[in-house]
mmCIF file of C-alpha atoms in Angstrom:
data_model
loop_
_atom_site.group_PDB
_atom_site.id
_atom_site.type_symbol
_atom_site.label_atom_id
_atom_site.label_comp_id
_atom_site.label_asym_id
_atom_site.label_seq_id
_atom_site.Cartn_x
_atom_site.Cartn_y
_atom_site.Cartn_z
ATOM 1 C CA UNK L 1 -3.268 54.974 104.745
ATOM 2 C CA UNK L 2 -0.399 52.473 104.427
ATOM 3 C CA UNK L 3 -2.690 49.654 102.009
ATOM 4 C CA UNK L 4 -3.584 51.728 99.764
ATOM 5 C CA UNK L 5 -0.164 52.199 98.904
ATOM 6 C CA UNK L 6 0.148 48.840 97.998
ATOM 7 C CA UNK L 7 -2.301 48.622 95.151
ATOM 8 C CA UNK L 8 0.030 49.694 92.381
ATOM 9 C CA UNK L 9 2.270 46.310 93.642
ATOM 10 C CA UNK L 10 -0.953 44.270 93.744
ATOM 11 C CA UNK L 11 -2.095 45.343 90.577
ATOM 12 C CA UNK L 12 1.532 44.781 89.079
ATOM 13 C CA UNK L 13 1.364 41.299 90.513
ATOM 14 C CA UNK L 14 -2.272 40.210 89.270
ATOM 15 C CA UNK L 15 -0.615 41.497 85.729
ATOM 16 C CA UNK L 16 -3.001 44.774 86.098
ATOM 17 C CA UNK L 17 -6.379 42.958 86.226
ATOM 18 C CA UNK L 18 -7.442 44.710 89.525
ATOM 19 C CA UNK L 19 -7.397 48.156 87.603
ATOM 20 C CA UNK L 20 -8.306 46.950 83.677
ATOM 21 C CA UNK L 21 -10.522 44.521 84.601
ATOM 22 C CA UNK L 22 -11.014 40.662 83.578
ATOM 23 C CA UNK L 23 -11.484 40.845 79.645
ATOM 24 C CA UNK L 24 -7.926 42.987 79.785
ATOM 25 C CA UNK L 25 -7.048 40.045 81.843
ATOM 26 C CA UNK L 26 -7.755 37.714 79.315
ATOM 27 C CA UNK L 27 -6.076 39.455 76.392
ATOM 28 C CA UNK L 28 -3.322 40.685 77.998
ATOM 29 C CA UNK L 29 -0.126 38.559 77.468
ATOM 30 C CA UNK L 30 2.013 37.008 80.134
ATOM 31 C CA UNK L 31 3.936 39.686 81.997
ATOM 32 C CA UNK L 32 7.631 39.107 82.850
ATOM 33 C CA UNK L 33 7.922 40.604 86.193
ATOM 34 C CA UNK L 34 11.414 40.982 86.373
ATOM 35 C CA UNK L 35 11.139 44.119 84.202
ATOM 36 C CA UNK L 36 9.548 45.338 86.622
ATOM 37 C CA UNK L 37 11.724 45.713 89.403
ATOM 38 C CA UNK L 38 10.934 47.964 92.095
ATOM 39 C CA UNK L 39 13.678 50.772 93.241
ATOM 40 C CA UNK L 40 15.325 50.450 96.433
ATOM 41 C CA UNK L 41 14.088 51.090 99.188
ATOM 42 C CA UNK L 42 16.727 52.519 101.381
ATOM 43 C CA UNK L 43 16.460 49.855 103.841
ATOM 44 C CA UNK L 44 18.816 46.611 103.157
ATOM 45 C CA UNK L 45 16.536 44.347 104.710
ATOM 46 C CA UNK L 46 13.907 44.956 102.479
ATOM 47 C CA UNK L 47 15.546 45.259 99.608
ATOM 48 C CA UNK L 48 17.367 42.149 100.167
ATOM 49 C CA UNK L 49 14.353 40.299 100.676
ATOM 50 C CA UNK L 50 12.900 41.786 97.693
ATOM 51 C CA UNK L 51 16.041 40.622 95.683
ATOM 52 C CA UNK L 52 15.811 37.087 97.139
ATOM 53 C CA UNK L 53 12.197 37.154 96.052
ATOM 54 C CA UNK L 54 12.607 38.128 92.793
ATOM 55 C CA UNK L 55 15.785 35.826 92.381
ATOM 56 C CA UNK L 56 13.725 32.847 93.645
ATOM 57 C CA UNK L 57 10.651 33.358 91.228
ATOM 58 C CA UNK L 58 12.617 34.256 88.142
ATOM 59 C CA UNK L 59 15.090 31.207 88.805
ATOM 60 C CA UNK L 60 11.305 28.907 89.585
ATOM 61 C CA UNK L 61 10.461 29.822 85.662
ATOM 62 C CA UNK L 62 12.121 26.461 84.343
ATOM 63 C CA UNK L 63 11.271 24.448 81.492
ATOM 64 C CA UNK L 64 8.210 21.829 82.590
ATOM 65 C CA UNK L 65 8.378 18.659 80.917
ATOM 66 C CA UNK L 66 5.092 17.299 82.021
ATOM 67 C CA UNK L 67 6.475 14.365 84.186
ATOM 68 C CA UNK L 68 4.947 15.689 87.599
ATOM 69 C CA UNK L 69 7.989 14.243 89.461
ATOM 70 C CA UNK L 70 10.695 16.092 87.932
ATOM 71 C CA UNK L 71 9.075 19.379 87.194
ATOM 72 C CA UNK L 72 8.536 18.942 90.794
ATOM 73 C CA UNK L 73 11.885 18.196 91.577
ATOM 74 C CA UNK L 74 13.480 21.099 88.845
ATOM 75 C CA UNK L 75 11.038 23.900 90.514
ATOM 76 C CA UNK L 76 11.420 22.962 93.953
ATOM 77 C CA UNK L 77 15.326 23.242 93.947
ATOM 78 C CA UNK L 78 15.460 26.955 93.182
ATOM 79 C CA UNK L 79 12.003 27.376 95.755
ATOM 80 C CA UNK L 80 13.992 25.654 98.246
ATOM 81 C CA UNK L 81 17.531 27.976 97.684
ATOM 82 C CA UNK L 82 14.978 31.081 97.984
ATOM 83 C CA UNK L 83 13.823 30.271 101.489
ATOM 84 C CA UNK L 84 17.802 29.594 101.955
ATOM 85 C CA UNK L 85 18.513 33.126 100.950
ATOM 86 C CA UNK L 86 15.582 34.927 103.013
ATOM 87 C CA UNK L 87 16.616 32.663 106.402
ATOM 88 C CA UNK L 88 20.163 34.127 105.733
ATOM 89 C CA UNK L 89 18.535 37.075 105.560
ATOM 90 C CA UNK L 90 16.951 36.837 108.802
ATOM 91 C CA UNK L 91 20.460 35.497 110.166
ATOM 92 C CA UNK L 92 22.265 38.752 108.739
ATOM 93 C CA UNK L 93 19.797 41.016 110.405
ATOM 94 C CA UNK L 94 17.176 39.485 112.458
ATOM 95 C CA UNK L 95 17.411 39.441 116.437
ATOM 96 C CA UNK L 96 14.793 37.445 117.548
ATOM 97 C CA UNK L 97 16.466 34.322 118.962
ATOM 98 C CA UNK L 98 13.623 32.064 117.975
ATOM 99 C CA UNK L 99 13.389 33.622 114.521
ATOM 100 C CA UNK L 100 17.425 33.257 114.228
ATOM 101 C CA UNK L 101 16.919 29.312 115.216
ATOM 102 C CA UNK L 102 14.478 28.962 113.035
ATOM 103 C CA UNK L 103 15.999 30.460 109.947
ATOM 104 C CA UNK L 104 19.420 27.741 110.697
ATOM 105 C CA UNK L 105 17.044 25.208 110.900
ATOM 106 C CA UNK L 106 15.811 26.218 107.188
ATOM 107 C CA UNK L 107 18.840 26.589 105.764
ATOM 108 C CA UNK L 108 19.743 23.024 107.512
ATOM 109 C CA UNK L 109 16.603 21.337 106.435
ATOM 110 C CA UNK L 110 16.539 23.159 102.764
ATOM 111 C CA UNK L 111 20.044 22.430 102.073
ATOM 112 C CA UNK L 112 19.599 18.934 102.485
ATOM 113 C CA UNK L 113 16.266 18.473 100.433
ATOM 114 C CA UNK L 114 18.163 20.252 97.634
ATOM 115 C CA UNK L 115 20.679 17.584 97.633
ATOM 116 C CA UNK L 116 18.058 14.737 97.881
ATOM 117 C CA UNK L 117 16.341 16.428 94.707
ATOM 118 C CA UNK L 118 19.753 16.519 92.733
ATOM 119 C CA UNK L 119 20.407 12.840 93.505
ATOM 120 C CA UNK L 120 16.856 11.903 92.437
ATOM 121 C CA UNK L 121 17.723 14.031 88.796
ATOM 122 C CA UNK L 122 20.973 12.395 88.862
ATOM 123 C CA UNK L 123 19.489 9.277 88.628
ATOM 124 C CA UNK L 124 16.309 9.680 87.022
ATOM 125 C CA UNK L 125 17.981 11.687 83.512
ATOM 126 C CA UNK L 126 15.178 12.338 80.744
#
């Protein structure tokens, strides 16, 4: 069966606590999941989107400051290029014609609320 296939991934991203259980869970230290890359696939799609995904959330660990409006506007920035990189994804190899409209408009709508939230650092410095 195909899900159960998925549990060692599961368990890698709940940082094991599905197999050791929640007092491993709250002993264990914080994982860095980018040592734990997974080997390709042999299909580009999904490895690209795998790379994207990986990109995104390692590039989303920035520094917080505790000022809710620019950690929001440092973490959203490389969220925001992530969903850029899977619509080009989509664009690269998708079909669909609604999917392929969709994924401009993302790119479109992303690009633009990147810039907004560089202007807003720009003039809002530490």
């Amino acid at each position: 069966m195909k899900p159960l296939a998925s549990i060692p991934v599961l368990a890698a991203l709940l940082g094991c606590t599905v197999l050791a259980g929640p007092a491993f869970a709250q002993q264990a230290p914080a994982m860095d999941h980018s040592a734990h890359e997974m080997p390709a696939s042999g299909n580009p799609v999904i490895d690209e989107f795998r790379m994207a995904n990986e990109k995104m959330h390692k590039d989303m660990g920035v520094a917080l400051s505790g000022d809710a409006d620019r950690d929001f506007a440092l973490s959203m920035i490389p969220h925001h290029q992530g969903a850029i990189e899977m619509a080009r994804i989509a664009l690269k190899h998708g079909k669909d014609p609604e999917i392929r409209k969709l994924a401009e408009d993302v790119v479109s709508a992303q690009e633009g609320e990147i810039a907004q939230l560089k202007e807003w650092l720009a003039r809002h410095p530490k």
